[in-house]
Coordinates of C-alpha atoms in Angstrom, one line a residue:
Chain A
X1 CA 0.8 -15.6 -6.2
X2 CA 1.9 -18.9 -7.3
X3 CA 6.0 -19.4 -7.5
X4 CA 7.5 -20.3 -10.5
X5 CA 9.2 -23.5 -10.2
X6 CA 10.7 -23.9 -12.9
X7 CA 14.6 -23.9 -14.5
X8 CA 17.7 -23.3 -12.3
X9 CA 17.2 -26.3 -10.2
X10 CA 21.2 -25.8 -9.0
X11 CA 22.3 -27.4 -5.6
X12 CA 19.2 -27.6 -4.1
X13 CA 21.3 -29.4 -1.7
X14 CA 19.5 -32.7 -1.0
X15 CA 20.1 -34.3 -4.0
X16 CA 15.7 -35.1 -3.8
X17 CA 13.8 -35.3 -6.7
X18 CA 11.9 -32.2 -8.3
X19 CA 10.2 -30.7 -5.6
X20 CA 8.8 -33.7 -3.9
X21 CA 11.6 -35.1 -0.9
X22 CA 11.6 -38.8 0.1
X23 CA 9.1 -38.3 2.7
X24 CA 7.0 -36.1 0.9
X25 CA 8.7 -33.2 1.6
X26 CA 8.3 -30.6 -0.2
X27 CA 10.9 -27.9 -1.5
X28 CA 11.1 -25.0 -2.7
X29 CA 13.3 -23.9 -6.0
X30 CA 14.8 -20.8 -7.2
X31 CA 11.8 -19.0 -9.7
X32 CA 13.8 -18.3 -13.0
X33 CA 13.8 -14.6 -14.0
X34 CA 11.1 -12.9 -16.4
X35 CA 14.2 -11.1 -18.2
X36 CA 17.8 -11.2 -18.9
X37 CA 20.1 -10.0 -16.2
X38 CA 21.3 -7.0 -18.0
X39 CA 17.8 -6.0 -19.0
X40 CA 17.2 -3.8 -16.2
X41 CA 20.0 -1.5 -17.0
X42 CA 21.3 1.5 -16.2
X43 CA 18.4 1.3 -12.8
X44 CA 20.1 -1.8 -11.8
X45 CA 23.5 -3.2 -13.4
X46 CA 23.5 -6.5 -15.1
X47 CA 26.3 -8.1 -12.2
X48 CA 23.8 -7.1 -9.8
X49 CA 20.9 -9.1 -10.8
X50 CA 23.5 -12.1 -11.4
X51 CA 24.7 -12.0 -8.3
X52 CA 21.5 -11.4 -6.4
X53 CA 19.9 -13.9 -8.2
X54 CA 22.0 -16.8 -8.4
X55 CA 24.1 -16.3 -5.6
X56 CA 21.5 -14.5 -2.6
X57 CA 18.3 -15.8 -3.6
X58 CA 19.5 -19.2 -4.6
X59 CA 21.4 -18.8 -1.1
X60 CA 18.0 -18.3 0.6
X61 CA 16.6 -21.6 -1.5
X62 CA 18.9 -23.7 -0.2
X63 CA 19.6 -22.7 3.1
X64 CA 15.5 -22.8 3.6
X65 CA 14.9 -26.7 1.9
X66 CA 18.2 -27.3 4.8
X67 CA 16.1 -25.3 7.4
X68 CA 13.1 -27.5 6.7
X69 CA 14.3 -30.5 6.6
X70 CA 16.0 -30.6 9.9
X71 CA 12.1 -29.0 11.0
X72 CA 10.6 -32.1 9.5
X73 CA 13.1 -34.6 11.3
X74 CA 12.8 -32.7 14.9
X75 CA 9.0 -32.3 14.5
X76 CA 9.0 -36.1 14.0
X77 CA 11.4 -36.9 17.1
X78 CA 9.4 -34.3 19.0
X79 CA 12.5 -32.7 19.3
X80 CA 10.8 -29.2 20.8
X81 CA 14.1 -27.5 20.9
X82 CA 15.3 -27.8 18.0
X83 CA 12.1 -27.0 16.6
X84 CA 11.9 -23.9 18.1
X85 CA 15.9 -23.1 17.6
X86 CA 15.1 -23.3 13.8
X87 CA 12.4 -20.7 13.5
X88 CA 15.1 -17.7 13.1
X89 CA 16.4 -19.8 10.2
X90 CA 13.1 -20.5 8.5
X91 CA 11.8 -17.0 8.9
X92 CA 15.3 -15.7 7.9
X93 CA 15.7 -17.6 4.6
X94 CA 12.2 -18.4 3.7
X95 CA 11.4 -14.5 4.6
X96 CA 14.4 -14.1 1.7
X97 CA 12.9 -16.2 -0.7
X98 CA 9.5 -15.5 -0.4
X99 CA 10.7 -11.4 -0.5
X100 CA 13.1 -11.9 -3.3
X101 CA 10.1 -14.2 -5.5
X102 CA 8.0 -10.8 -5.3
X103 CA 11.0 -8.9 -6.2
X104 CA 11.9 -10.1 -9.6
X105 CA 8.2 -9.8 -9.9
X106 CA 8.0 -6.0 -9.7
X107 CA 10.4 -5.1 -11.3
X108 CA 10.7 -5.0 -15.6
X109 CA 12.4 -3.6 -18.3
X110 CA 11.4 -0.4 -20.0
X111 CA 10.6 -1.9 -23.0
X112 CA 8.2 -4.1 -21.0
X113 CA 6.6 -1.5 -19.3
X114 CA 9.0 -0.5 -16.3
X115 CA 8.2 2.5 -15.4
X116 CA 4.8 2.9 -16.4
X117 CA 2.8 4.8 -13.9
X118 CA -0.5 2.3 -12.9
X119 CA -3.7 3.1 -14.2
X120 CA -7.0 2.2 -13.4
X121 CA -8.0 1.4 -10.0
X122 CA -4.2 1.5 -8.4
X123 CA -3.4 4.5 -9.7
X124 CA -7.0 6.3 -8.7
X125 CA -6.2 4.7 -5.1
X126 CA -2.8 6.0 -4.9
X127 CA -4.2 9.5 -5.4
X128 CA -6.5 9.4 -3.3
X129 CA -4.4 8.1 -1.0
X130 CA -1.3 10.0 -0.9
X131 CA -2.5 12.9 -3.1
X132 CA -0.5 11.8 -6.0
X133 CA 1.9 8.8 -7.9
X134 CA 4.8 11.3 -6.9
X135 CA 4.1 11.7 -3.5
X136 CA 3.9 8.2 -2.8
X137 CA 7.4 7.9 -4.5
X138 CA 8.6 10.7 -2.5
X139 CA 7.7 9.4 0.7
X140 CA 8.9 6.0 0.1
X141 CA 12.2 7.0 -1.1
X142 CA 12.7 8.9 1.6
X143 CA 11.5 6.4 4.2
X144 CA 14.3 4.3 2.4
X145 CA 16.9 6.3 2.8
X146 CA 16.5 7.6 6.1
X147 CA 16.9 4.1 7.6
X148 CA 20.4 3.0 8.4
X149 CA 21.1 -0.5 7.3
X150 CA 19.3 -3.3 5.7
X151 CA 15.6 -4.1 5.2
X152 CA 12.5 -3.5 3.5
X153 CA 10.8 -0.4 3.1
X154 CA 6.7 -1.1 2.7
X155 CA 4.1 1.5 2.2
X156 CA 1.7 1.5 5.2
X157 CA -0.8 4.5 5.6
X158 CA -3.6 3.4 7.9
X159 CA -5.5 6.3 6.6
X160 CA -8.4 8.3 8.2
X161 CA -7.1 9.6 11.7
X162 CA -5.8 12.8 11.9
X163 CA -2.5 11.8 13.5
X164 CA -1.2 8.5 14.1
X165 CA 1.3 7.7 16.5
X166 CA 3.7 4.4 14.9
X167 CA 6.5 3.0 17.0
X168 CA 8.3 0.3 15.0
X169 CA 11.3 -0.7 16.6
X170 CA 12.6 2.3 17.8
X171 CA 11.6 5.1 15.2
X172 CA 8.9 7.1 15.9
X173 CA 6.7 8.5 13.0
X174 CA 4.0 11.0 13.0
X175 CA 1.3 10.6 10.5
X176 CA -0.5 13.7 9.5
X177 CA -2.6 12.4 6.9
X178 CA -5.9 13.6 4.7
X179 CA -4.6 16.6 2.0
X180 CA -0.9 16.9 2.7
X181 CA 0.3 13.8 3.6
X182 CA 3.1 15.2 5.4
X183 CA 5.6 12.7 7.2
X184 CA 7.4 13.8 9.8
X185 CA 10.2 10.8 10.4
X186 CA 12.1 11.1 13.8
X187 CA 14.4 7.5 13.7
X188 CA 16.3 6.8 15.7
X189 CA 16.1 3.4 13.6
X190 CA 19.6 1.1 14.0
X191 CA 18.0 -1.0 11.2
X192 CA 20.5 -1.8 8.9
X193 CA 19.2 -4.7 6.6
X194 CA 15.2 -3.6 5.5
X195 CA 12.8 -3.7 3.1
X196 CA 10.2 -1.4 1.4
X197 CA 6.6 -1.9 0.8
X198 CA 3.9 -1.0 -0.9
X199 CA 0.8 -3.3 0.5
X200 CA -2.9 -3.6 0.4
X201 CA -4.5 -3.6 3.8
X202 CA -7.1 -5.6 2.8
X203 CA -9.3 -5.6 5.9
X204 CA -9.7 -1.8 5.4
X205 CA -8.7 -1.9 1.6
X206 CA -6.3 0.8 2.4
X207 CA -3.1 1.4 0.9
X208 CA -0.1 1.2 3.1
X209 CA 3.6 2.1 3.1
X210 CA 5.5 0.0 5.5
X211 CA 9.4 -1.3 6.0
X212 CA 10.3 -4.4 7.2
X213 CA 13.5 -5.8 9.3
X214 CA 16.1 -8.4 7.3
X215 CA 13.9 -10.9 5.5
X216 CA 10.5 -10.6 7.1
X217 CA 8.0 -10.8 4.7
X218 CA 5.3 -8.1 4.9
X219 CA 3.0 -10.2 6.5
X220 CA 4.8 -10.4 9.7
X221 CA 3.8 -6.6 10.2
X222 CA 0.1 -7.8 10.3
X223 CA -1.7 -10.9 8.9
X224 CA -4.0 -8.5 6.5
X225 CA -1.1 -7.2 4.6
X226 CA -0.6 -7.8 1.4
X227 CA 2.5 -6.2 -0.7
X228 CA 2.0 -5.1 -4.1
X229 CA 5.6 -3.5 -4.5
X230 CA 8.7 -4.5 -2.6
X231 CA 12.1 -2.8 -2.6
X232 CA 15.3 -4.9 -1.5
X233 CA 17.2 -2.0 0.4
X234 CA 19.9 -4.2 1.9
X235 CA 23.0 -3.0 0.4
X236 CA 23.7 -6.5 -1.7
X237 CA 20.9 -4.8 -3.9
X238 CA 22.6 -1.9 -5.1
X239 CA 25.8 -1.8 -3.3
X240 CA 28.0 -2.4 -6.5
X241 CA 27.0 0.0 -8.5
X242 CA 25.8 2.8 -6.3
X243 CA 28.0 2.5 -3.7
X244 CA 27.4 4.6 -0.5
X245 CA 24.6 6.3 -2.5
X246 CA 21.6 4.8 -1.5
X247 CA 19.0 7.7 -2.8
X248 CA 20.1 7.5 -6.5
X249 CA 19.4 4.0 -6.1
X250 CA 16.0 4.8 -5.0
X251 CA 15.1 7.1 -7.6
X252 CA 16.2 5.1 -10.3
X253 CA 14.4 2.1 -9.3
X254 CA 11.1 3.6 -10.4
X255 CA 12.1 3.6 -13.6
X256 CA 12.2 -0.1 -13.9
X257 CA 9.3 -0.9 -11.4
X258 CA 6.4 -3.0 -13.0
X259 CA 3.3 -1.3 -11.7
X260 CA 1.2 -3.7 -14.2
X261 CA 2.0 -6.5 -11.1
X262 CA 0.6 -4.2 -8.9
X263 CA -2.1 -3.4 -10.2
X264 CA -3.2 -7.1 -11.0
X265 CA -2.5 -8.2 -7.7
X266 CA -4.7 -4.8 -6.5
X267 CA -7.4 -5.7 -8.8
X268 CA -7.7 -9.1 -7.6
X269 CA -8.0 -7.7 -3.8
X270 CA -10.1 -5.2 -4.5
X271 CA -12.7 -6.2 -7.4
Chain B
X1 CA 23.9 8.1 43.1
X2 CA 26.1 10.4 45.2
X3 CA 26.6 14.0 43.1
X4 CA 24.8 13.4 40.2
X5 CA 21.5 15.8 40.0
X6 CA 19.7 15.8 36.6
X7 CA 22.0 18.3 35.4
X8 CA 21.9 17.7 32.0
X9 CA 24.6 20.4 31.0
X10 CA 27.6 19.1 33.0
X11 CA 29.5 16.5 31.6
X12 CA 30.3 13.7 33.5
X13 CA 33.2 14.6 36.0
X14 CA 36.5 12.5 35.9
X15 CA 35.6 10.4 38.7
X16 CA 32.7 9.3 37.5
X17 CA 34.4 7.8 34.6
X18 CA 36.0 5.4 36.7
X19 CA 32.1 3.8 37.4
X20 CA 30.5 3.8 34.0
X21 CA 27.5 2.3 35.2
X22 CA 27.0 6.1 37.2
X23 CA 27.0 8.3 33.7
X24 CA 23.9 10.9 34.8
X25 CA 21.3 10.1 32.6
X26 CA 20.6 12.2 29.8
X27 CA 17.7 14.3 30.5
X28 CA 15.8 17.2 28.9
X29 CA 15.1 19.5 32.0
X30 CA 15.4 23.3 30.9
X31 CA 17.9 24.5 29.2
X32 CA 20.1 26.7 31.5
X33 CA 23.2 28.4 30.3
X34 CA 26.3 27.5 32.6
X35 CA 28.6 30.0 33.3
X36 CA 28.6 32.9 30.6
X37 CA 27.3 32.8 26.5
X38 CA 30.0 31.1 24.8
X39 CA 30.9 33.9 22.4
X40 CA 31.7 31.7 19.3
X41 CA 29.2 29.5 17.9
X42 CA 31.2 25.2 17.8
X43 CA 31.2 24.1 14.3
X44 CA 33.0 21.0 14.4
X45 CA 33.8 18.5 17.2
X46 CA 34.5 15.2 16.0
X47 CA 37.2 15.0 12.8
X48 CA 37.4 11.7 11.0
X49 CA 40.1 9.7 12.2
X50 CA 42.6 7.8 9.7
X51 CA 43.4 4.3 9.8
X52 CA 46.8 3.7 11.1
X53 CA 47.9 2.4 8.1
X54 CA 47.8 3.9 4.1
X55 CA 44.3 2.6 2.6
X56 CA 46.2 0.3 0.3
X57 CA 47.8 -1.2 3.0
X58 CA 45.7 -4.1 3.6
X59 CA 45.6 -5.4 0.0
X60 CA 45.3 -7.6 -1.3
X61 CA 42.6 -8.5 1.7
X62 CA 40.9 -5.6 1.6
X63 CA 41.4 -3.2 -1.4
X64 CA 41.7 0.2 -1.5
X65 CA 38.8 0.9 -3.4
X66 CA 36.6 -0.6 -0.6
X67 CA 38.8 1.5 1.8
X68 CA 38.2 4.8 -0.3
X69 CA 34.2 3.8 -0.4
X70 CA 34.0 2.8 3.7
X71 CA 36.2 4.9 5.3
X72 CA 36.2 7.6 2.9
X73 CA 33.0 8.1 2.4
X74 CA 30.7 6.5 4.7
X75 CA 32.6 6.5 7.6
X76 CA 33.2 10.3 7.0
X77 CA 29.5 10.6 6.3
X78 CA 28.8 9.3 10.1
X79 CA 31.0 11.8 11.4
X80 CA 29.3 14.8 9.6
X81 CA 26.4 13.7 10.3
X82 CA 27.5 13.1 14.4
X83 CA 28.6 16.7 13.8
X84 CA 25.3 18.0 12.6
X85 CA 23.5 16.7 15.8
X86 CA 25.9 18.1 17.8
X87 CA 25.4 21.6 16.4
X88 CA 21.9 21.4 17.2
X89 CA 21.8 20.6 20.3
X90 CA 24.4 21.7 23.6
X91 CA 23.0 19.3 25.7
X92 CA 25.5 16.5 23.6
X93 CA 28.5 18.5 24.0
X94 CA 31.4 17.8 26.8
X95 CA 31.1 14.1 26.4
X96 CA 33.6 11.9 25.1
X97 CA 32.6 9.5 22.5
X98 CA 32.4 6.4 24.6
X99 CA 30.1 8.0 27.1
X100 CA 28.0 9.8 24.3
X101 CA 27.2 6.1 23.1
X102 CA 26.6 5.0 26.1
X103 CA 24.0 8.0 27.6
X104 CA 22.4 7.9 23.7
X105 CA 21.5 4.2 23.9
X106 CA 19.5 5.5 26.1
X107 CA 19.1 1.6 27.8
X108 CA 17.3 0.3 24.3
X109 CA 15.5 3.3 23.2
X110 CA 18.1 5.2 21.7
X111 CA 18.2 8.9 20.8
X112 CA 18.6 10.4 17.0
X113 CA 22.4 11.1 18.2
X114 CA 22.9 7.0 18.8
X115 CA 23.4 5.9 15.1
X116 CA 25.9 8.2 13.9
X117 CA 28.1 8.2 17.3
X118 CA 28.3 4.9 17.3
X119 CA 29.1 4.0 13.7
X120 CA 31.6 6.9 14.2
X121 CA 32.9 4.7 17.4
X122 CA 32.6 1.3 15.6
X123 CA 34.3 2.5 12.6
X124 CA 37.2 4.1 14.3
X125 CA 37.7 0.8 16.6
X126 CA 37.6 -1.2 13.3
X127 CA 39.7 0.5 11.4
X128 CA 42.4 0.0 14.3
X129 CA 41.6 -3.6 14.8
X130 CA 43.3 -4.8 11.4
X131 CA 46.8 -3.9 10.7
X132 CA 48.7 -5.0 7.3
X133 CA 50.9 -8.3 7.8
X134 CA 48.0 -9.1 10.2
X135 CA 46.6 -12.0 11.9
X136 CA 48.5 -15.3 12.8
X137 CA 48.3 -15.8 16.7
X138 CA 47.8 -13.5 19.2
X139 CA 50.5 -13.6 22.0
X140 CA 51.2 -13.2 26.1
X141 CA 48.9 -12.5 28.1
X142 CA 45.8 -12.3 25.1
X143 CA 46.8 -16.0 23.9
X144 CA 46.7 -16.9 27.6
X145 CA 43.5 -15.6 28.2
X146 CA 41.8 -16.7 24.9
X147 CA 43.3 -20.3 25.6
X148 CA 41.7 -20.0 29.5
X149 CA 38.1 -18.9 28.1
X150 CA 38.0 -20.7 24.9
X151 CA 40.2 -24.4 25.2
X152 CA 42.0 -23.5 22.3
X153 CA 42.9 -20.3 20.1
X154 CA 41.6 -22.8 17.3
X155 CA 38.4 -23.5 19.5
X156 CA 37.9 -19.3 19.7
X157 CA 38.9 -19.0 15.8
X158 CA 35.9 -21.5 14.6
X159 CA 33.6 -19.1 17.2
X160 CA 34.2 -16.4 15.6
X161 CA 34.2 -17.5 12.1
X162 CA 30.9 -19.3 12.6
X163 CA 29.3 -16.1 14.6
X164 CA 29.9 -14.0 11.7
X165 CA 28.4 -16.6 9.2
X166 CA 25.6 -17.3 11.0
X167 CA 24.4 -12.9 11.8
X168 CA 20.9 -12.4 10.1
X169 CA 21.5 -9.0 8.5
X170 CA 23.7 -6.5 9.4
X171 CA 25.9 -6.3 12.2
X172 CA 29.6 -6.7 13.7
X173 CA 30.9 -9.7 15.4
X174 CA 33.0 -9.2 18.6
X175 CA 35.8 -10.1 20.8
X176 CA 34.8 -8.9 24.1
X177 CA 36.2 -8.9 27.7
X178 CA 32.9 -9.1 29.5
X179 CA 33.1 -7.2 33.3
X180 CA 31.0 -9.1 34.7
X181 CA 32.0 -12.7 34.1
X182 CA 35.4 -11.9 33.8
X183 CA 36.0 -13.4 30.6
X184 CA 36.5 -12.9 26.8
X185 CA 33.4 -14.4 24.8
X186 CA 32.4 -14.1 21.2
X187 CA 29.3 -11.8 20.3
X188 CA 27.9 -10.7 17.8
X189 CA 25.3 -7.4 17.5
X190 CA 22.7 -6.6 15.2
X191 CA 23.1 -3.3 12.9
X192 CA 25.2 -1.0 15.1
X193 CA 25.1 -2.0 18.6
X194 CA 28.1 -1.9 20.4
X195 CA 28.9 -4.1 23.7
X196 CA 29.9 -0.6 25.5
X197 CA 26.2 -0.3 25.8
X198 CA 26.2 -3.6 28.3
X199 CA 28.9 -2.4 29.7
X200 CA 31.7 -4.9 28.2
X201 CA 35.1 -4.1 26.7
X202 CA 35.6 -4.9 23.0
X203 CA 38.8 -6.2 21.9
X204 CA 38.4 -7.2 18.6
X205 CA 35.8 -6.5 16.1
X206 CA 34.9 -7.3 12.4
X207 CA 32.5 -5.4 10.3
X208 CA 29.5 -7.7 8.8
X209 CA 27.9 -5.0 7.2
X210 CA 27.5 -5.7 3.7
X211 CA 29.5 -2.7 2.4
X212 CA 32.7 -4.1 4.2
X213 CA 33.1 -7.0 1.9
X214 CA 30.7 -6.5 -1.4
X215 CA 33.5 -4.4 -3.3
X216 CA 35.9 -7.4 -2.6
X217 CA 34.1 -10.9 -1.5
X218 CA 30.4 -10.0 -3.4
X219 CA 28.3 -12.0 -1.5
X220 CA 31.2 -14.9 0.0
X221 CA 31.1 -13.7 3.6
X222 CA 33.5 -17.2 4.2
X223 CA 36.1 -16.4 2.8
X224 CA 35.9 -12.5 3.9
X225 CA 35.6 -13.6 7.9
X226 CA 38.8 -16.2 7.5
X227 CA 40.9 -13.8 5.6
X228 CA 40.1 -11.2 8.6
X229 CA 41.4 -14.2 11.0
X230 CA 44.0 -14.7 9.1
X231 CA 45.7 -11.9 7.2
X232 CA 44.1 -8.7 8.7
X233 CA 43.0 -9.1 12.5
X234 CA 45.8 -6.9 14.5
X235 CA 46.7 -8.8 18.2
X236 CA 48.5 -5.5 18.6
X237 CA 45.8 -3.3 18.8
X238 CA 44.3 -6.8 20.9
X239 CA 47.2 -6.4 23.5
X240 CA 47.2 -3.0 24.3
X241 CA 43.2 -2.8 24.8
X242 CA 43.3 -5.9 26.9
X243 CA 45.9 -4.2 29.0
X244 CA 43.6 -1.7 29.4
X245 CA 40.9 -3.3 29.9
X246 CA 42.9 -4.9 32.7
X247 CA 43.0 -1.9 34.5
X248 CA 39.2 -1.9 34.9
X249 CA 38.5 -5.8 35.3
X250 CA 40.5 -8.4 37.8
X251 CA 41.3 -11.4 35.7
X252 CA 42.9 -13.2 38.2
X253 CA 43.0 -14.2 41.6
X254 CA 45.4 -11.9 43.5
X255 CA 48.4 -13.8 44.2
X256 CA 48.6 -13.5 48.7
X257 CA 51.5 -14.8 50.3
X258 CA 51.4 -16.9 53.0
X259 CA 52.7 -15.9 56.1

């Protein structure tokens, strides 16, 4: 999934050259958009995209080529401390850009195809997976909004036991899984910043619906992972226009989401 | 542990609320009714509380359309929802809300109950730690103690600023008396912890959850954190829960005559 490194090259911060520091460091830039910022509307309101673009993500950019640089300077005074002290900076902000890249990635206008349920081989795995394209919407939705903060919500279904007993950070979730994929969701979660998945386990080559805390990328839940769909659920995402009503959010996302991504990046996993 | 038993019906007794540390912990034993059925069934037993000011009171820091969206409706949502657990289950009832956060921490592996009580608690302690024509410099005894633990009320400023810049995610920055060390420090929590459950007495707080600010700052949490310092933050409501606090922590050395 390369990056694209192209346009809004603003404040990277270092005043380096494109993408290539003095020492052959190299940075990362702020991937330019697919679509106009209003293109997305009425799922997601043109101020939001502007602001979560240029402000957030390019806030994650920069705070990241900052985080790396001081890396690069402590690695080479084998300055151990600070090397370690800057690890919750790099995984925060280059968790946020690397999240954010797959972001603008999945999601697309309607006239481009938001929305459009996935055929092929995605789609026949969704079904078999969680019985059908709606119940896998259902149960991410409401994985979404049943955690209390900010994050991301991932789909994770490790698939063939009969019941599966997940403790992520202090929710406890009981799997019943085959037929009815019923999810019974007892959280005590105090996550407040998340995100939501939909990823390719592709040891198994199972589907899998999972959330992850702040900005951890998908891959921090296990090296195998690989997302497909991601859902920014920190409130910056939808805060403006929704408000306190994080399930309308949810819904509407769908209607913009680019399964055609998924299913390429599916395809490519699973020939 | 003297008189506690596993009881989980009886509320803590006054006394005990003099030792925190001896709240019985929450158990689920069998049910057993106390004393005769209650012949009503409890709807309601937290109410949402209003800020001590009118919601446009803070403008133009804080508008009232962020007040209408927070406290109006999410903060109310956390007590409905508190009230909803409640209803379901007896074992809950009889506590106050700072013990119910406390026993539903449940030392790090909290119960259903925890989120909502203590976004209910947070919220309310919030709310009451801003006042209009806020901020400037705390005074007395507060300004004494801050300049004691921190150098300078400048030196404790910058803390705090920089803690609340430099949260990953959600969460709430503090001003806390901490038992203990017998001292105020600068903390900050992830999501909605609360330093109740370490046992330490908040002073001050400041919401970092995005839905405090968005409405008003978008995403510039700089200039939201040094308005709160300097327009909104209420050494008032500072004062009186330090004096408080006082009652439960020796600050100083007591002051024995000499012959």
């Amino acid at each position: 999934m390369a990056l694209r490194s192209l346009a809004i090259r603003k404040a990277i911060g270092l005043g380096k050259s494109v993408g290539l520091g003095l020492r052959g460091l190299q940075t990362v830039t702020l991937p330019d958009l697919p679509y106009d910022y209003s293109a997305l509307e009425p799922a997601i309101s043109g101020e939001i995209m502007q602001l979560h673009h240029q402000k957030h993500h390019q806030a994650y950019v920069t705070n990241y080529n900052k985080a790396v640089e001081q890396l690069f300077q402590a690695l080479n005074k084998v300055d151990t401390s600070t090397v370690v002290q800057l690890q919750g900076a790099i995984k925060f902000n280059g968790g946020g850009h690397v999240n954010h890249s797959i972001f603008w990635k999945n999601l697309a206008p309607v006239h481009e195809g938001g929305g459009e349920p996935p055929h092929s081989s995605l789609g026949w795995a969704i079904d078999t997976h969680f019985g059908s394209l709606e119940a896998l919407i259902q149960k991410m939705s409401a994985e979404g909004a049943a955690l209390q903060g900010s994050g991301w919500v991932v789909s994770t279904v490790v698939g063939f036991k009969s019941l599966q007993l997940f403790h992520h950070c202090c929710c406890h979730c009981l799997y019943v899984s085959a037929n009815v994929h019923l999810c019974i969701l007892f959280f005590a979660s105090l996550h407040a910043s998340f995100w939501q998945w939909l990823g390719l386990d592709t040891e198994f080559k199972r589907l899998v619906v999972e959330t992850t805390a702040n900005q951890d990328p998908l891959v921090t839940k296990a090296p195998t992972l690989v997302p497909l769909l991601g859902i920014d659920v920190w409130e910056h995402a939808y805060y403006l226009q929704y408000k306190n009503v994080k399930p309308d959010y949810l819904k509407n996302i769908w209607n913009v989401m680019n399964w055609k991504y998924a299913s390429d990046v599916y395809q490519k996993e699973c020939p | 542990m003297g008189s506690v038993t596993c009881n989980p019906l009886a509320p803590p007794s006054t006394h005990l609320l003099l030792n925190p540390s001896k709240i019985p912990k929450f158990c689920h034993s069998r049910r057993q009714l106390h004393g005769s059925q209650r012949a009503s069934k409890i709807i309601a037993y937290y109410g949402l509380k209003t800020p001590p000011y009118k919601l446009d009171a803070l403008e133009p820091y804080m508008s009232k359309r962020t007040l209408e969206v927070h406290w109006g409706e999410l903060h109310r949502g956390y007590v409905e929802g508190l009230n909803k657990h409640l209803a379901k289950d007896d074992v809950l009832y009889g506590y106050t809300l700072d013990e119910l956060v406390k026993v539903s921490y449940n030392s790090g592996n909290p119960l259903p109950v925890f989120n909502n009580a203590v976004q209910v608690w947070n919220h309310d302690f919030f709310w009451e730690s801003m006042q209009p024509g806020g901020g400037d410099i705390p005074k007395y005894g507060v300004l004494e103690q801050i300049e004691k633990d921190f150098g300078s009320f400048t030196n404790f400023k910058e803390k705090f600023i920089g803690a609340a810049l430099t949260l990953f995610g959600s969460g709430y920055v503090w001003l806390v008396l901490k038992r203990e060390e017998r001292r105020l420090a600068v903390v900050k929590t992830s999501n909605a912890i609360n330093p109740l459950v370490w046992n330490d007495i908040p002073i001050i707080s400041l919401d970092m959850w995005e839905h405090a600010y968005y409405l008003d700052y978008k995403n510039d949490k700089g200039t939201y954190a040094n308005v709160f310092m300097n327009h909104l933050v209420s050494w008032n409501a500072a004062m009186s829960r330090m004096a408080r606090a006082e009652a439960f922590v020796n600050l100083g050395e007591p002051k024995i005559p000499i012959a």
